[in-house]
Amino acid sequence: MASLFEPVDEPNRLYYGDNLDVLRRDVDDGSIDVVYLDPPFNSNRAYNVIFAQHDTYDESAQIEAFDDTWHWTPETDATFTRLLSGGIPAKAADALAAMRTLLGENDAMAYLVNMTPRLVDLHRVLKPTGCLYLHCDPTMSHYLKVLLDSIFDPRNMRNEIVWKRTTAHSDTRQGLVQYGRIHDVLLFYSKSTKWTWNPIYTEYDDAYVASKYRYEEAETERRYRKDNMTAAKPGGDTSFEWRVKRRAGVREWVADLDDEWQTPQPGTEYRGVAPYKNRFWAYSRDNMREMAEAGRLIHTRTGMPEYKRYLDEMEGVSLQDLWTDIDPINSQAQERLGYPTQKPEALLDRVVRTSSNEGDVVLDPFCGCGTTVAVAQRLNRRWVGIDITYIAVDLIEKRLQHTFGETIKDTYEVHGMPRDVAGAQALFRQDELDFERWAVSLVNGTPNEKHVGDRGADGVIRFVTDASGGTGRAIVSVKGGKQIGPHFVRDLLGTVETQKAEMGVLVTLTKPTRGMIDAADHAGTYLWPVNSQRFPKIQLVTISELLAGKRLQSPPTLTPYIKARRMHVPAEQLPFDLLQEAKAKPSKRKPGAVRR
Ligand SMILES: C[S@@+](CC[C@H](N)C(=O)[O-])C[C@H]1O[C@@H](n2cnc3c(N)ncnc32)[C@H](O)[C@@H]1O
């Protein structure tokens, strides 16, 4: 089993790319123990990432991370035809065809066409004992369940878990004429009839405790219940008389453990107690004697023994399919990273613990800001994470390093990120916006919300300017094309001045020309008030230099993402304890509604 920071034989893997390509190319058949997927739900929204504004959250600091909008296009039609011509198993093809008849050609159907081949591949990569959790909401859960039935077999449908993801809204007063929608759904399937299962127990609710554990031991204040010791069926030594005694003037019966009744003591009453009519003792005489010696038996007025069951010795109630005890990531959540649709670690903790063991492999093919990955790492599972958005992958790396320390870098591989100039050129050709975001992140900057014109900035680096928390800005401009010249430097200088920023950084794929270097040299310097150090007002740096480890000449920069606090849940702690801990520190704030 791999320990947290040891490099493992097979490193954990983080992929930047489309999960269908990655699954088909890089994930072996039967290699995964548990899959958790939280795909976009067809909610018709573009999700924004909130970048750290250093103490304030500013709407303008949001950038679009991924788009949850699906449309039926000629390409969708072609994919549908391909899937139905042998691209997926026959039952899945039948289910998909039936849905097209039902739904027609619309956004919902486009979403299902997109999801089907991914679900087929996720089934393929699961081990025979593996499980899958598909996180969705009631918009699409009924269609996805039919698809999963067709791929996994309805007999392998284990649960439909309902997670209460937000508190009740009072939207009725604002005119809502239906019930509030406050839950998500997790569809839980096993690949076969044997699967990994580590049950989780939660606290009994207060009403149950009040009605069942009604007694309290005066000396210890321990709560207990009295359990009947008879059973309907006989088995072994279960039809004996239980001997009890009591001294004159004492009300309570006690077990006659030394068989005094055979030579009765004066002033002592003896009695043999039989099980109730048509019933038998549930335990052998020896077992009952052991319980009595341990002080675990009490007797009724008739001398009938009852077992003293302490509340604090109970594991709790095994977890059911209604989860109302996990708060969403609201704006005050400790673990909030600002990634849209970020899920709480406690939710993933439950999934990962229940359906895998240490050393097992957890896969999240839509891993977002890496909640599953971080939880798997903490619980000593191996993991594979995939996301198609550059920001997500970048954020996961920062989350892992911030949470587990720098050395974690040696335990996982990142695939799909440019490692050299050729890779950067390929990314530029494939997606200019992602290229710009990647280049901005190389200089520890925050990417801009949208593509802007040539004179504009692609990102901003923030740094401290004084001890009271003041910050300065360096505008980052990225140029991926081959056509570059001094006018880019002059444009950047103009932008720095109009935006009243302190500095500018021009990142290029191509080597800067002599004219560019001269223009930058003549742009002047910035005086950092902290120690009167001077930095070039405009700096030029190439992707190749950055990949080789070159650092900018600048004051220490601030992290671009909202920082994840270190995980506060120790690995060995059970969720039961986690809940108790959470209850011990009730939040003063009302958890806010989370938008999906
Ligand atoms: C709902 S979010 C997941 C949030 C995640 N559970 C978390 O806690 O951060 C869905 C993610 O799927 C990613 N995504 C969408 N389509 C994808 C694809 N084809 N391949 C890989 N990732 C994809 C999006 O970039 C987004 O980060």
XYZ file of C-alpha atoms and ligand atoms in Angstrom:
623
model
C 0.000 0.000 0.000
C 1.309 3.428 -0.909
C 1.873 5.974 1.808
C 0.995 9.592 1.261
C 4.236 11.005 -0.045
C 6.163 7.987 -1.267
C 6.525 7.792 -5.018
C 4.397 4.790 -6.001
C 5.226 2.165 -8.627
C 2.343 3.387 -10.648
C 2.077 7.158 -10.131
C -1.231 8.922 -9.792
C -2.267 10.633 -12.994
C -3.814 13.985 -13.815
C -4.943 14.537 -17.406
C -5.753 17.749 -19.218
C -7.993 16.644 -22.054
C -11.287 15.167 -23.132
C -12.089 12.206 -20.919
C -13.306 10.075 -23.829
C -9.910 10.317 -25.537
C -8.023 9.777 -22.288
C -10.137 6.791 -21.233
C -9.714 5.088 -24.595
C -6.027 5.824 -24.888
C -4.708 5.556 -21.345
C -7.030 3.703 -18.974
C -6.857 -0.093 -19.080
C -9.805 -2.457 -18.927
C -10.651 -3.530 -15.363
C -8.099 -1.222 -13.722
C -10.287 1.059 -11.572
C -11.971 0.357 -8.220
C -14.329 3.299 -7.984
C -15.472 5.946 -10.436
C -17.108 9.151 -9.256
C -18.301 11.459 -11.993
C -19.934 14.827 -11.673
C -20.448 15.836 -15.284
C -22.022 19.102 -16.334
C -25.767 18.489 -15.994
C -27.110 20.244 -19.038
C -27.969 23.149 -16.807
C -27.491 25.578 -19.680
C -25.060 27.763 -17.839
C -21.499 28.830 -18.242
C -19.647 28.330 -15.002
C -17.220 30.902 -13.738
C -14.170 30.491 -11.586
C -13.663 33.140 -8.993
C -10.087 34.223 -8.683
C -8.708 35.499 -5.425
C -9.072 39.225 -4.980
C -7.136 39.133 -1.769
C -9.788 39.675 0.839
C -12.712 40.563 -1.395
C -14.687 38.582 -3.939
C -15.277 40.664 -6.967
C -17.719 39.545 -9.642
C -15.430 41.044 -12.267
C -12.770 38.585 -11.208
C -14.759 35.627 -12.514
C -13.669 33.856 -15.620
C -15.555 31.254 -17.492
C -14.237 27.820 -16.601
C -16.520 25.575 -18.578
C -19.734 25.762 -20.438
C -22.639 23.503 -19.574
C -24.596 24.134 -22.725
C -25.383 21.424 -25.244
C -26.940 21.741 -28.654
C -28.071 19.274 -31.255
C -25.758 19.829 -34.230
C -24.915 17.866 -37.393
C -21.901 16.597 -35.450
C -24.178 15.246 -32.673
C -26.279 13.569 -35.341
C -23.162 11.920 -36.810
C -22.043 10.748 -33.350
C -25.513 9.318 -32.703
C -25.407 7.368 -35.984
C -21.899 6.097 -35.221
C -22.905 4.954 -31.744
C -25.915 3.107 -33.098
C -23.865 1.386 -35.795
C -21.900 -0.751 -33.366
C -20.106 2.003 -31.439
C -21.695 0.946 -28.137
C -23.260 -2.290 -26.769
C -26.661 -3.175 -28.259
C -28.688 -2.466 -25.120
C -27.174 0.991 -24.712
C -27.868 1.664 -28.404
C -31.507 0.592 -27.912
C -31.843 2.871 -24.885
C -30.341 5.815 -26.759
C -32.526 5.235 -29.816
C -35.633 5.060 -27.610
C -34.666 8.347 -25.976
C -34.315 10.050 -29.338
C -37.826 8.889 -30.201
C -39.023 10.249 -26.873
C -37.104 13.505 -26.740
C -36.448 14.396 -30.353
C -33.379 16.365 -31.381
C -32.743 18.908 -28.709
C -30.246 19.987 -26.069
C -31.170 17.202 -23.653
C -30.683 14.557 -26.324
C -27.354 16.125 -27.343
C -26.254 15.813 -23.715
C -27.235 12.130 -23.591
C -25.442 11.379 -26.868
C -22.347 12.975 -25.358
C -22.596 11.036 -22.097
C -23.345 7.550 -23.478
C -19.938 6.576 -24.915
C -18.274 7.919 -21.762
C -20.460 5.775 -19.527
C -19.716 2.735 -21.699
C -15.989 3.336 -21.314
C -16.277 3.939 -17.582
C -17.968 0.551 -17.270
C -15.113 -0.996 -19.264
C -12.361 0.393 -17.030
C -13.982 -0.768 -13.773
C -12.668 -3.884 -12.043
C -15.253 -6.673 -11.622
C -15.618 -5.593 -7.970
C -15.738 -1.903 -8.887
C -18.499 0.661 -8.447
C -19.605 3.854 -10.144
C -21.289 6.919 -8.664
C -22.855 9.295 -11.161
C -23.623 12.648 -9.564
C -26.402 14.553 -11.315
C -29.619 16.365 -10.556
C -33.264 15.641 -11.312
C -33.024 17.486 -14.655
C -31.347 14.485 -16.247
C -31.139 11.772 -13.577
C -34.058 9.724 -14.898
C -32.558 9.526 -18.398
C -29.082 8.796 -17.069
C -30.474 5.993 -14.899
C -31.995 4.286 -17.921
C -28.683 4.620 -19.757
C -26.774 3.177 -16.806
C -29.280 0.314 -16.511
C -28.647 -0.500 -20.155
C -24.866 -0.506 -19.639
C -24.521 -1.995 -16.128
C -27.689 -4.150 -15.973
C -30.606 -3.010 -13.790
C -29.727 -5.722 -11.257
C -26.490 -3.864 -10.514
C -28.263 -0.653 -9.616
C -27.456 -0.362 -5.920
C -28.920 2.970 -4.808
C -30.271 6.280 -5.859
C -28.761 8.513 -3.200
C -30.396 11.843 -2.540
C -28.046 14.540 -1.307
C -29.667 17.654 0.161
C -27.329 20.139 -1.449
C -28.787 23.352 -0.179
C -31.051 24.700 2.515
C -34.720 25.354 1.860
C -35.529 28.518 -0.097
C -38.577 30.620 0.575
C -39.175 31.106 -3.150
C -42.899 30.501 -2.768
C -43.179 34.047 -1.461
C -41.407 35.176 -4.636
C -44.031 33.409 -6.712
C -42.645 29.854 -7.044
C -45.604 27.569 -7.663
C -43.862 24.261 -7.128
C -41.783 22.623 -4.403
C -38.279 23.918 -3.858
C -35.525 21.983 -5.657
C -32.849 21.351 -3.120
C -31.334 17.964 -3.868
C -28.855 16.263 -6.159
C -28.871 12.592 -7.040
C -26.022 10.089 -6.943
C -26.717 6.974 -9.004
C -24.702 4.149 -7.480
C -23.985 1.021 -9.580
C -21.735 -1.988 -9.073
C -20.130 -3.729 -12.013
C -21.126 -7.197 -10.781
C -22.912 -8.800 -7.848
C -19.759 -8.584 -5.686
C -18.415 -5.179 -4.837
C -16.271 -3.394 -2.288
C -18.385 -2.243 0.635
C -17.149 -0.638 3.838
C -20.279 0.375 5.726
C -20.422 3.802 7.296
C -22.367 4.557 10.440
C -23.881 7.858 11.413
C -25.249 9.197 14.663
C -28.706 8.184 15.837
C -31.101 11.061 15.613
C -32.209 12.782 18.786
C -35.776 11.429 18.673
C -34.472 7.862 18.393
C -32.053 8.338 21.287
C -34.785 9.906 23.426
C -37.208 7.044 22.790
C -34.785 4.085 22.888
C -31.935 5.047 25.215
C -34.154 6.290 28.000
C -32.021 5.396 31.002
C -28.947 7.058 32.405
C -26.492 5.487 34.831
C -26.311 7.839 37.828
C -22.611 7.287 38.580
C -21.292 7.532 34.995
C -24.078 9.480 33.215
C -23.900 6.886 30.411
C -27.155 6.450 28.514
C -28.413 2.924 27.943
C -31.358 0.881 26.828
C -32.678 -2.419 28.179
C -32.719 -5.224 25.616
C -34.959 -8.262 25.724
C -32.851 -11.453 26.076
C -35.260 -13.936 24.514
C -35.525 -15.212 20.939
C -38.239 -16.858 18.883
C -36.065 -19.781 17.797
C -34.237 -22.298 19.979
C -30.539 -22.977 19.404
C -28.068 -24.876 21.640
C -28.262 -24.261 25.383
C -31.245 -21.860 25.348
C -34.053 -23.500 27.449
C -32.666 -23.234 30.984
C -33.972 -21.503 34.086
C -32.140 -18.332 34.953
C -31.523 -18.195 38.694
C -31.828 -14.894 40.546
C -31.849 -13.885 44.198
C -32.532 -10.895 46.420
C -31.814 -10.176 50.087
C -34.603 -9.190 52.448
C -35.450 -5.494 52.124
C -33.778 -5.122 48.705
C -36.019 -4.597 45.650
C -33.624 -5.550 42.853
C -32.997 -9.069 41.745
C -29.413 -10.077 40.914
C -28.022 -13.130 39.143
C -27.264 -16.018 41.516
C -23.831 -16.556 40.050
C -22.461 -18.765 42.870
C -25.576 -21.023 42.840
C -26.468 -20.126 46.406
C -30.056 -21.332 45.800
C -28.772 -24.920 46.331
C -27.914 -24.059 49.991
C -30.289 -21.131 50.549
C -29.145 -18.312 52.864
C -31.558 -17.103 55.533
C -33.380 -13.881 54.598
C -32.692 -14.365 50.865
C -35.339 -15.024 48.243
C -34.439 -17.212 45.188
C -36.237 -17.557 41.914
C -35.789 -19.487 38.628
C -36.883 -17.435 35.621
C -37.934 -19.020 32.283
C -38.138 -17.233 28.888
C -41.532 -15.800 27.941
C -44.131 -18.227 26.555
C -43.101 -19.889 23.274
C -39.693 -18.185 23.390
C -36.115 -19.227 24.260
C -33.102 -17.520 25.724
C -31.155 -15.724 22.992
C -27.830 -16.597 24.673
C -26.334 -19.698 26.311
C -26.212 -19.921 30.113
C -22.417 -19.362 30.064
C -22.786 -16.230 27.969
C -25.459 -14.883 30.278
C -23.308 -15.546 33.297
C -20.424 -13.672 31.656
C -22.712 -10.712 30.973
C -23.929 -10.733 34.574
C -20.329 -10.838 35.876
C -19.512 -7.848 33.669
C -22.449 -5.950 35.224
C -24.376 -5.879 31.944
C -27.596 -7.512 33.237
C -30.384 -5.843 35.109
C -33.553 -7.611 36.219
C -37.211 -6.589 36.128
C -39.495 -6.793 39.130
C -40.235 -10.430 38.225
C -36.530 -11.301 37.944
C -36.490 -11.357 34.103
C -32.945 -10.421 32.941
C -32.423 -7.573 30.472
C -29.246 -6.564 28.698
C -27.856 -3.106 29.441
C -26.832 -1.679 26.044
C -24.857 1.578 26.289
C -25.372 4.244 23.633
C -21.681 5.154 23.564
C -20.760 1.603 22.545
C -23.004 1.580 19.504
C -21.579 2.192 16.043
C -24.527 4.361 15.096
C -27.036 3.697 12.399
C -25.757 2.430 9.060
C -25.905 5.105 6.407
C -29.110 5.239 4.366
C -29.708 6.665 0.891
C -30.851 10.088 2.091
C -27.884 12.342 2.890
C -28.923 15.507 4.660
C -25.892 16.003 6.854
C -23.324 17.301 4.356
C -23.284 21.028 3.762
C -22.647 22.395 0.287
C -19.661 24.590 -0.500
C -21.086 27.980 0.325
C -19.276 31.287 0.251
C -18.033 30.766 3.811
C -16.853 27.173 3.386
C -13.303 26.565 4.585
C -12.460 24.426 1.591
C -13.889 26.793 -1.009
C -11.612 27.351 -3.997
C -13.957 29.412 -6.114
C -14.367 26.668 -8.703
C -17.979 26.462 -9.834
C -19.850 23.326 -8.797
C -17.071 22.354 -6.377
C -18.323 19.463 -4.235
C -17.675 19.103 -0.505
C -14.863 16.828 0.579
C -17.192 15.157 3.102
C -19.339 13.879 0.222
C -16.387 12.372 -1.600
C -14.955 11.074 1.644
C -18.097 8.993 2.057
C -18.027 7.652 -1.502
C -14.326 6.816 -1.483
C -14.278 5.193 1.963
C -17.373 3.100 1.335
C -16.409 1.740 -2.057
C -12.629 1.379 -1.933
C -9.776 0.315 0.308
C -6.325 1.819 0.803
C -4.195 1.374 -2.309
C -7.259 1.063 -4.578
C -7.620 3.279 -7.641
C -10.204 6.071 -7.769
C -11.088 7.717 -11.091
C -12.840 11.044 -11.599
C -13.228 11.751 -15.327
C -14.816 15.227 -14.786
C -12.631 16.171 -11.855
C -13.135 19.971 -11.780
C -11.009 21.491 -9.048
C -10.013 18.036 -7.823
C -12.196 17.261 -4.819
C -12.123 13.527 -5.538
C -8.403 13.597 -6.195
C -7.642 15.443 -2.945
C -9.832 13.105 -0.896
C -8.369 9.997 -2.556
C -4.884 11.291 -1.781
C -5.761 11.897 1.870
C -7.299 8.446 2.205
C -4.246 6.708 0.705
C -6.001 5.661 -2.471
C -4.356 5.928 -5.873
C -6.132 8.214 -8.323
C -6.687 9.282 -11.903
C -8.243 12.692 -12.585
C -9.284 14.096 -15.967
C -10.571 17.549 -16.901
C -10.921 19.316 -20.202
C -10.490 22.809 -18.734
C -7.004 24.136 -18.278
C -7.953 26.193 -15.225
C -9.252 23.076 -13.486
C -6.023 21.153 -13.944
C -3.917 24.107 -12.886
C -6.075 24.607 -9.798
C -5.848 20.907 -8.865
C -2.054 21.092 -8.937
C -2.110 24.135 -6.684
C -4.673 22.505 -4.398
C -2.577 19.361 -4.030
C 0.618 21.261 -3.365
C -1.010 23.615 -0.935
C -2.738 20.800 0.921
C -0.055 18.118 0.959
C 3.129 20.111 0.392
C 5.467 20.542 -2.574
C 6.826 16.990 -2.449
C 3.534 15.606 -3.620
C 4.659 16.620 -7.116
C 6.880 13.531 -7.183
C 3.934 11.184 -6.705
C 1.800 12.100 -9.701
C 2.156 12.731 -13.422
C 0.437 15.438 -15.407
C -0.461 14.529 -18.977
C -1.655 16.779 -21.749
C 0.026 19.987 -20.533
C 2.661 21.510 -22.785
C 6.097 20.472 -21.572
C 8.096 22.085 -24.370
C 7.754 24.669 -27.106
C 6.291 22.136 -29.541
C 3.600 21.273 -26.981
C 2.889 24.970 -26.417
C 2.591 25.519 -30.176
C 0.181 22.587 -30.394
C -1.948 24.065 -27.593
C -1.937 27.461 -29.322
C -3.183 25.842 -32.534
C -5.815 23.812 -30.667
C -7.244 26.512 -28.387
C -5.866 30.054 -28.251
C -7.758 30.969 -25.108
C -6.485 27.952 -23.201
C -2.979 28.721 -24.481
C -3.216 32.244 -23.077
C -4.516 30.973 -19.728
C -1.727 28.447 -19.538
C 0.918 31.075 -20.390
C -0.521 33.487 -17.792
C -0.368 30.730 -15.168
C 3.322 30.150 -15.969
C 3.988 33.633 -14.571
C 1.630 33.067 -11.598
C -0.978 35.417 -13.031
C -4.778 35.446 -13.104
C -6.152 35.041 -16.621
C -8.598 37.580 -17.981
C -12.244 36.868 -18.291
C -12.435 37.012 -22.052
C -10.335 37.360 -25.167
C -9.704 41.032 -25.678
C -8.165 42.933 -28.530
C -4.456 43.191 -29.280
C -3.918 46.235 -27.097
C -5.550 44.459 -24.203
C -4.200 42.398 -21.370
C -4.535 38.627 -21.053
C -3.981 38.457 -17.342
C -2.683 40.163 -14.278
C -0.053 39.351 -11.657
C -0.590 40.750 -8.190
C 2.099 41.510 -5.653
C 2.373 43.161 -2.252
C 3.347 46.832 -2.135
C 3.257 47.598 1.562
C 2.937 46.040 4.988
C -0.734 46.993 5.354
C -1.817 44.681 2.522
C -1.693 47.045 -0.465
C -1.196 45.307 -3.801
C 0.281 46.241 -7.144
C -0.356 44.790 -10.598
C 1.685 43.628 -13.536
C -0.371 43.337 -16.714
C 0.377 40.154 -18.667
C 0.093 40.079 -22.418
C 0.552 36.776 -24.288
C 1.454 36.457 -27.956
C 1.324 33.001 -29.512
C 1.685 34.000 -33.168
C 4.888 34.296 -35.180
C 4.223 37.930 -36.185
C 5.616 39.971 -33.336
C 7.285 43.372 -33.183
C 7.999 46.489 -31.072
C 4.393 47.733 -31.395
C 3.345 44.935 -28.971
C 5.721 46.363 -26.372
C 4.415 49.909 -26.937
C 0.804 48.663 -26.756
C 1.514 46.912 -23.476
C 3.175 50.006 -22.037
C 0.119 52.029 -23.071
C -2.175 49.499 -21.356
C -0.053 49.544 -18.193
C -0.330 53.321 -18.094
C -4.037 53.576 -18.884
C -4.859 50.864 -16.367
C -2.583 52.518 -13.788
C -0.742 49.254 -13.287
C 2.815 49.101 -12.003
C 4.435 46.834 -14.602
C 3.838 44.789 -17.744
C 4.997 41.345 -18.864
C 4.977 40.269 -22.484
C 5.050 36.485 -22.927
C 5.830 35.241 -26.433
C 6.184 31.897 -28.147
C 8.671 33.376 -30.587
C 11.972 35.021 -29.597
C 11.548 38.823 -29.260
C 13.093 40.969 -31.971
C 15.896 43.480 -31.380
C 13.352 46.279 -31.739
C 11.184 44.742 -29.006
C 14.117 44.440 -26.635
C 15.067 48.085 -27.278
C 11.473 49.238 -26.722
C 11.322 47.336 -23.401
C 14.699 48.729 -22.317
C 13.399 52.255 -22.888
C 10.162 51.720 -20.966
C 11.751 52.637 -17.613
C 11.569 50.979 -14.207
C 9.165 50.474 -11.331
C 10.299 51.368 -7.817
C 8.989 48.847 -5.294
C 8.160 50.872 -2.155
C 8.860 47.976 0.197
C 12.649 48.197 -0.209
C 13.185 50.704 -3.040
C 14.243 47.918 -5.411
C 13.833 48.704 -9.101
C 12.171 46.317 -11.555
C 11.844 46.741 -15.332
C 8.537 48.408 -16.184
C 8.150 46.084 -19.163
C 9.674 42.615 -19.253
C 9.884 40.240 -22.165
C 9.952 36.527 -21.565
C 9.539 33.550 -23.899
C 7.615 30.355 -23.248
C 10.829 28.464 -23.765
C 12.555 30.480 -20.997
C 9.635 29.984 -18.635
C 9.613 26.237 -19.286
C 13.332 26.198 -18.521
C 12.556 27.723 -15.097
C 13.258 31.414 -15.687
C 11.644 33.654 -13.074
C 10.323 37.159 -13.674
C 12.020 40.114 -12.065
C 9.217 41.171 -9.776
C 8.282 41.521 -6.133
C 6.933 38.238 -4.618
C 3.632 37.510 -6.313
C 0.299 36.561 -4.711
C -1.421 33.293 -5.530
C -4.027 33.672 -8.268
C -6.565 31.208 -6.850
C -8.478 31.335 -3.620
C -6.336 29.104 -1.461
C -7.688 25.841 -0.161
C -7.044 25.696 3.533
C -5.176 22.634 4.599
C -7.541 19.744 4.992
C -8.629 19.701 8.557
C -9.844 16.089 8.627
C -7.161 13.636 9.772
C -6.930 10.541 7.585
C -7.757 8.135 10.363
C -10.909 9.939 11.383
C -14.175 8.226 10.583
C -17.020 10.202 9.104
C -18.965 9.546 12.310
C -16.315 11.469 14.225
C -16.276 14.064 11.500
C -19.950 14.715 12.021
C -19.512 14.953 15.755
C -16.683 17.406 15.278
C -18.791 19.487 12.924
C -21.660 19.482 15.395
C -19.376 20.575 18.198
C -18.584 23.758 16.252
C -21.891 24.980 14.884
C -21.570 27.673 12.275
C -23.096 31.031 13.159
C -23.951 31.671 9.546
C -26.776 30.214 7.606
C -25.370 28.079 4.787
C -26.139 29.930 1.583
C -27.821 28.484 -1.463
C -25.522 26.945 -4.007
C -26.205 27.541 -7.636
C -25.658 24.663 -10.030
C -19.502 19.827 -12.429
S -17.796 20.074 -12.717
C -16.998 18.966 -11.612
C -16.771 19.552 -10.252
C -15.990 18.631 -9.338
N -16.772 17.528 -8.880
C -15.403 19.376 -8.155
O -15.718 19.071 -6.987
O -14.644 20.306 -8.393
C -17.630 19.314 -14.280
C -16.243 19.357 -14.854
O -16.226 18.555 -16.030
C -15.302 19.122 -16.937
N -15.597 18.548 -18.264
C -16.644 18.816 -19.078
N -16.575 18.056 -20.177
C -15.471 17.276 -20.062
C -14.854 16.276 -20.878
N -15.382 15.924 -22.043
N -13.722 15.689 -20.446
C -13.175 16.034 -19.242
N -13.704 16.976 -18.431
C -14.846 17.588 -18.825
C -15.512 20.620 -16.806
O -14.358 21.331 -17.223
C -15.755 20.740 -15.304
O -14.560 21.042 -14.626
